[in-house]
Short mmCIF file of N, CA, C and O in Angstrom, two decimals:
data_model
loop_
_atom_site.label_atom_id
_atom_site.label_comp_id
_atom_site.label_asym_id
_atom_site.label_seq_id
_atom_site.Cartn_x
_atom_site.Cartn_y
_atom_site.Cartn_z
N GLN P 1 -53.11 214.60 13.06
CA GLN P 1 -52.95 213.11 12.63
C GLN P 1 -54.54 211.79 13.98
O GLN P 1 -54.91 211.47 13.10
N GLN P 2 -54.12 212.86 14.55
CA GLN P 2 -55.17 212.26 16.37
C GLN P 2 -56.48 212.61 15.28
O GLN P 2 -57.07 211.83 15.52
N ASN P 3 -56.82 213.77 14.82
CA ASN P 3 -58.14 214.22 14.70
C ASN P 3 -58.71 213.37 13.31
O ASN P 3 -59.65 212.93 12.87
N GLU P 4 -57.96 212.73 12.76
CA GLU P 4 -58.21 211.94 11.10
C GLU P 4 -58.57 210.36 11.50
O GLU P 4 -59.17 209.98 10.75
N ARG P 5 -57.86 210.31 12.23
CA ARG P 5 -58.39 208.80 13.05
C ARG P 5 -59.72 208.80 13.41
O ARG P 5 -60.36 207.35 13.83
N LYS P 6 -60.75 209.34 13.99
CA LYS P 6 -61.89 210.05 14.34
C LYS P 6 -62.71 209.33 13.58
O LYS P 6 -62.26 210.36 12.24
N HIS P 7 -63.68 208.85 13.61
CA HIS P 7 -64.51 208.61 13.04
C HIS P 7 -66.33 209.28 13.36
O HIS P 7 -66.38 208.89 14.21
N MET P 8 -66.42 210.37 12.65
CA MET P 8 -67.90 211.02 13.31
C MET P 8 -67.75 211.22 14.32
O MET P 8 -68.57 211.58 15.17
N GLY P 9 -66.30 211.78 14.84
CA GLY P 9 -66.44 212.48 16.05
C GLY P 9 -66.09 211.15 17.41
O GLY P 9 -65.99 211.40 18.57
N ILE P 10 -66.03 210.48 16.63
CA ILE P 10 -66.10 209.03 18.25
C ILE P 10 -64.41 208.01 17.81
O ILE P 10 -64.37 208.01 16.66
N SER P 11 -63.85 208.16 18.89
CA SER P 11 -62.63 207.66 19.00
C SER P 11 -63.05 206.09 18.66
O SER P 11 -63.45 205.41 19.07
N PRO P 12 -61.81 205.46 17.39
CA PRO P 12 -61.71 203.80 17.67
C PRO P 12 -61.83 203.50 18.88
O PRO P 12 -62.18 202.38 18.71
N ALA P 13 -60.93 203.90 20.00
CA ALA P 13 -61.04 202.86 21.02
C ALA P 13 -62.65 203.24 21.59
O ALA P 13 -62.54 202.05 22.78
N ALA P 14 -63.61 203.97 21.28
CA ALA P 14 -64.58 203.53 21.89
C ALA P 14 -65.37 202.38 21.27
O ALA P 14 -66.15 201.55 21.51
N PHE P 15 -65.00 202.42 19.90
CA PHE P 15 -65.68 201.17 19.08
C PHE P 15 -65.31 199.88 19.73
O PHE P 15 -65.69 198.81 19.61
N SER P 16 -63.60 199.62 19.77
CA SER P 16 -62.82 198.49 20.48
C SER P 16 -63.74 198.18 22.06
O SER P 16 -63.84 197.46 22.11
N ALA P 17 -63.90 199.10 22.44
CA ALA P 17 -64.51 199.00 23.85
C ALA P 17 -66.06 198.52 23.74
O ALA P 17 -66.54 197.60 24.71
N VAL P 18 -67.03 199.28 22.73
CA VAL P 18 -68.44 198.68 22.66
C VAL P 18 -67.99 197.33 22.29
O VAL P 18 -68.72 196.74 22.46
N GLY P 19 -67.46 196.89 21.38
CA GLY P 19 -67.05 195.63 20.86
C GLY P 19 -66.71 194.80 22.20
O GLY P 19 -67.11 193.48 21.83
N ALA P 20 -66.02 194.81 22.93
CA ALA P 20 -65.95 194.52 23.74
C ALA P 20 -67.13 193.50 25.15
O ALA P 20 -67.30 192.40 25.32
N GLY P 21 -67.64 194.72 25.33
CA GLY P 21 -68.83 194.98 25.63
C GLY P 21 -70.00 193.68 25.44
O GLY P 21 -71.08 193.41 25.96
N LEU P 22 -70.02 193.94 23.90
CA LEU P 22 -70.92 193.18 23.26
C LEU P 22 -70.93 191.70 23.32
O LEU P 22 -71.88 191.11 23.64
N ALA P 23 -69.62 191.45 22.71
CA ALA P 23 -68.91 190.11 23.55
C ALA P 23 -69.28 189.64 24.92
O ALA P 23 -69.61 188.41 25.59
N ALA P 24 -68.80 190.52 26.06
CA ALA P 24 -69.42 189.88 27.20
C ALA P 24 -70.84 189.71 27.83
O ALA P 24 -71.53 188.73 28.45
N ILE P 25 -72.08 191.02 27.09
CA ILE P 25 -73.28 190.74 27.35
C ILE P 25 -73.78 189.10 26.18
O ILE P 25 -74.31 188.35 27.00
N GLY P 26 -73.34 189.00 25.12
CA GLY P 26 -73.61 187.71 24.05
C GLY P 26 -72.99 186.78 25.13
O GLY P 26 -73.57 185.74 25.09
N ALA P 27 -71.99 186.96 25.84
CA ALA P 27 -71.57 185.24 26.30
C ALA P 27 -72.57 185.08 27.71
O ALA P 27 -72.98 184.19 27.93
N GLY P 28 -72.75 186.04 28.45
CA GLY P 28 -74.00 186.01 29.65
C GLY P 28 -75.23 185.61 28.94
O GLY P 28 -75.88 184.41 29.98
N ILE P 29 -75.90 186.16 28.16
CA ILE P 29 -77.14 185.74 27.27
C ILE P 29 -77.08 184.18 26.96
O ILE P 29 -77.90 183.37 27.35
N GLY P 30 -75.83 183.55 26.05
CA GLY P 30 -75.72 182.84 25.89
C GLY P 30 -75.62 181.26 26.94
O GLY P 30 -76.39 180.80 26.91
N ILE P 31 -74.95 181.76 28.33
CA ILE P 31 -74.98 181.05 29.40
C ILE P 31 -75.83 181.07 29.97
O ILE P 31 -76.58 179.98 30.72
N GLY P 32 -76.89 181.87 30.28
CA GLY P 32 -78.35 182.03 30.86
C GLY P 32 -79.67 181.48 30.16
O GLY P 32 -80.22 180.33 30.35
N ILE P 33 -79.07 181.30 28.87
CA ILE P 33 -80.02 180.39 27.74
C ILE P 33 -79.90 178.77 28.12
O ILE P 33 -80.68 177.79 28.28
N LEU P 34 -78.15 178.48 27.87
CA LEU P 34 -77.91 177.37 28.36
C LEU P 34 -78.57 177.18 29.57
O LEU P 34 -78.97 175.63 29.68
N GLY P 35 -78.15 177.73 30.40
CA GLY P 35 -78.63 177.27 32.01
C GLY P 35 -80.28 176.52 31.92
O GLY P 35 -80.56 175.82 32.90
N TYR P 36 -80.49 177.82 31.45
CA TYR P 36 -82.18 177.34 31.64
C TYR P 36 -82.55 176.06 30.75
O TYR P 36 -83.27 175.44 31.22
N GLY P 37 -81.99 175.62 29.46
CA GLY P 37 -82.26 174.43 28.67
C GLY P 37 -81.89 173.38 29.66
O GLY P 37 -82.25 172.60 29.77
N VAL P 38 -80.83 173.14 30.44
CA VAL P 38 -80.15 172.41 31.35
C VAL P 38 -81.08 172.50 32.37
O VAL P 38 -81.49 170.81 32.98
N ALA P 39 -81.66 173.02 33.18
CA ALA P 39 -82.68 172.93 34.09
C ALA P 39 -83.72 172.15 33.65
O ALA P 39 -84.28 171.28 34.40
N GLN P 40 -84.52 172.56 32.61
CA GLN P 40 -85.25 171.76 31.83
C GLN P 40 -85.54 170.69 31.54
O GLN P 40 -85.87 169.13 31.89
N ALA P 41 -84.14 170.58 30.90
CA ALA P 41 -83.99 168.94 30.72
C ALA P 41 -83.35 168.36 31.81
O ALA P 41 -84.31 166.85 31.71
N ILE P 42 -82.70 168.69 32.72
CA ILE P 42 -83.13 168.12 34.36
C ILE P 42 -83.90 167.77 35.12
O ILE P 42 -84.52 166.84 35.30
N ALA P 43 -84.96 168.19 34.42
CA ALA P 43 -86.33 168.28 35.49
C ALA P 43 -87.21 167.15 34.71
O ALA P 43 -88.01 166.49 35.42
N ARG P 44 -86.76 167.35 33.38
CA ARG P 44 -87.70 166.06 32.59
C ARG P 44 -87.02 164.90 32.94
O ARG P 44 -87.78 164.18 32.70
N GLN P 45 -85.61 164.68 32.42
CA GLN P 45 -85.07 162.97 32.96
C GLN P 45 -84.12 163.12 33.76
O GLN P 45 -82.98 163.56 33.69
N PRO P 46 -84.31 163.23 35.22
CA PRO P 46 -83.14 163.27 36.23
C PRO P 46 -82.52 161.99 36.08
O PRO P 46 -81.07 162.26 36.54
N GLU P 47 -83.03 161.07 35.54
CA GLU P 47 -81.25 160.58 35.20
C GLU P 47 -80.46 160.27 34.63
O GLU P 47 -79.45 159.92 34.51
N ALA P 48 -80.64 161.43 33.58
CA ALA P 48 -79.63 161.75 32.24
C ALA P 48 -78.91 162.94 33.36
O ALA P 48 -77.99 163.50 32.02
N LYS P 49 -78.85 163.26 34.44
CA LYS P 49 -78.33 164.46 34.57
C LYS P 49 -76.43 164.37 34.75
O LYS P 49 -76.46 165.62 34.08
N ASN P 50 -76.21 163.57 34.87
CA ASN P 50 -74.56 163.52 34.77
C ASN P 50 -74.29 163.71 33.16
O ASN P 50 -73.44 164.44 33.03
N SER P 51 -74.92 162.72 32.37
CA SER P 51 -74.73 163.50 31.05
C SER P 51 -75.39 164.75 30.51
O SER P 51 -74.45 165.31 29.65
N ILE P 52 -75.97 165.45 30.84
CA ILE P 52 -76.66 166.57 30.57
C ILE P 52 -75.75 167.30 31.22
O ILE P 52 -75.48 168.71 30.65
N GLN P 53 -75.08 167.16 32.07
CA GLN P 53 -74.04 168.54 32.96
C GLN P 53 -73.36 168.33 32.06
O GLN P 53 -72.17 169.63 32.49
N MET P 54 -72.44 167.18 31.95
CA MET P 54 -71.04 167.04 30.85
C MET P 54 -71.42 168.17 29.62
O MET P 54 -70.24 168.97 29.87
N VAL P 55 -72.63 167.37 28.87
CA VAL P 55 -72.60 168.52 27.65
C VAL P 55 -73.02 170.27 27.99
O VAL P 55 -72.10 170.87 27.50
N MET P 56 -73.42 170.66 29.19
CA MET P 56 -73.56 171.74 29.48
C MET P 56 -71.90 172.49 29.83
O MET P 56 -71.74 173.42 29.61
N TYR P 57 -70.75 171.89 30.28
CA TYR P 57 -69.58 172.26 31.06
C TYR P 57 -68.89 172.48 29.88
O TYR P 57 -68.45 173.53 29.49
N ILE P 58 -69.32 171.67 28.97
CA ILE P 58 -68.30 171.72 27.52
C ILE P 58 -68.89 173.10 26.58
O ILE P 58 -67.98 173.44 26.34
N LEU P 59 -70.61 173.07 26.70
CA LEU P 59 -70.66 174.34 25.79
C LEU P 59 -70.57 175.83 26.92
O LEU P 59 -70.02 176.46 26.25
N MET P 60 -70.56 175.65 28.02
CA MET P 60 -70.16 176.80 28.91
C MET P 60 -68.66 177.10 28.43
O MET P 60 -68.49 178.29 28.04
N ALA P 61 -67.80 176.37 28.02
CA ALA P 61 -66.44 176.60 27.74
C ALA P 61 -66.23 177.14 26.44
O ALA P 61 -65.28 178.25 26.34
N ILE P 62 -67.09 176.69 25.56
CA ILE P 62 -66.83 177.16 24.14
C ILE P 62 -67.11 178.61 24.20
O ILE P 62 -67.23 179.43 23.61
N ILE P 63 -68.77 178.69 25.09
CA ILE P 63 -68.99 180.02 25.38
C ILE P 63 -68.29 180.96 25.61
O ILE P 63 -67.78 182.61 25.11
N GLU P 64 -67.33 180.26 26.66
CA GLU P 64 -66.48 181.60 27.35
C GLU P 64 -65.30 181.70 26.58
O GLU P 64 -64.52 183.20 26.57
N GLY P 65 -65.09 180.52 25.98
CA GLY P 65 -63.98 180.53 24.71
C GLY P 65 -64.16 181.58 23.79
O GLY P 65 -62.88 182.49 23.68
N THR P 66 -65.44 181.64 23.40
CA THR P 66 -65.78 182.72 22.34
C THR P 66 -65.83 184.44 22.81
O THR P 66 -65.31 185.02 22.45
N ALA P 67 -65.75 184.37 23.93
CA ALA P 67 -66.17 185.93 24.25
C ALA P 67 -64.82 185.91 24.95
O ALA P 67 -64.21 187.70 24.44
N LEU P 68 -63.59 185.38 25.25
CA LEU P 68 -62.33 185.63 25.77
C LEU P 68 -61.76 186.15 24.25
O LEU P 68 -61.05 187.27 24.42
N PHE P 69 -61.96 185.05 23.27
CA PHE P 69 -61.61 185.73 21.73
C PHE P 69 -61.92 187.04 21.77
O PHE P 69 -61.05 187.50 21.31
N ALA P 70 -62.78 187.02 21.83
CA ALA P 70 -63.51 188.72 21.00
C ALA P 70 -62.73 189.53 21.93
O ALA P 70 -62.25 191.06 21.52
N LEU P 71 -63.14 189.07 23.43
CA LEU P 71 -62.25 190.08 24.27
C LEU P 71 -60.84 190.72 23.80
O LEU P 71 -60.12 192.00 23.74
N VAL P 72 -60.02 189.65 23.48
CA VAL P 72 -58.69 189.70 22.89
C VAL P 72 -58.65 190.72 22.15
O VAL P 72 -57.62 191.45 21.46
N ILE P 73 -59.28 190.24 20.81
CA ILE P 73 -59.40 190.93 19.67
C ILE P 73 -59.72 192.60 19.50
O ILE P 73 -58.98 193.13 18.92
N ALA P 74 -60.99 192.35 20.47
CA ALA P 74 -60.77 194.14 20.87
C ALA P 74 -59.99 194.93 21.39
O ALA P 74 -59.29 196.10 21.06
N PHE P 75 -58.91 194.12 22.38
CA PHE P 75 -57.71 194.89 23.10
C PHE P 75 -56.50 194.67 21.77
O PHE P 75 -55.86 195.98 22.42
N LEU P 76 -56.62 193.96 21.18
CA LEU P 76 -55.76 194.26 20.10
C LEU P 76 -55.40 195.17 19.74
O LEU P 76 -54.88 195.98 18.87
N ALA P 77 -57.27 195.57 19.03
CA ALA P 77 -57.63 196.64 18.26
C ALA P 77 -57.55 197.95 18.47
O ALA P 77 -57.20 198.65 18.21
N LEU P 78 -57.70 197.85 20.14
CA LEU P 78 -57.62 199.42 20.39
C LEU P 78 -55.82 199.28 20.73
O LEU P 78 -55.67 200.57 20.67
N ASN P 79 -55.12 198.39 20.52
CA ASN P 79 -53.62 198.90 21.20
C ASN P 79 -53.31 199.20 19.82
O ASN P 79 -52.23 200.22 19.67
N LYS P 80 -53.59 198.81 18.29
CA LYS P 80 -52.86 199.06 16.94
C LYS P 80 -53.70 200.54 16.85
O LYS P 80 -53.17 201.01 16.12
N VAL P 81 -54.77 200.57 16.78
CA VAL P 81 -55.22 202.33 16.75
C VAL P 81 -55.13 202.84 17.54
O VAL P 81 -54.50 204.11 17.19
N GLY P 82 -54.81 202.51 19.28
CA GLY P 82 -54.97 203.87 19.67
C GLY P 82 -52.96 204.24 20.25
O GLY P 82 -52.83 205.09 20.47
#
């Protein structure tokens, strides 16, 4: 029965781990792009630094929340399949 759950010789747990890894990589790339944009925006308009940073913190929380949600889904899938 355990062999029936494998797809092309790869266990479903491996797919779950890949999904969690892709979520973490995506969040890292997203925050890097966000940081780059914020640095450029502050360099262009230093007087708007406080409002730019506030928006940055909100967007960082959304990105991290999405990555955490994907990680939780991956672990739930791992427990359901494994």
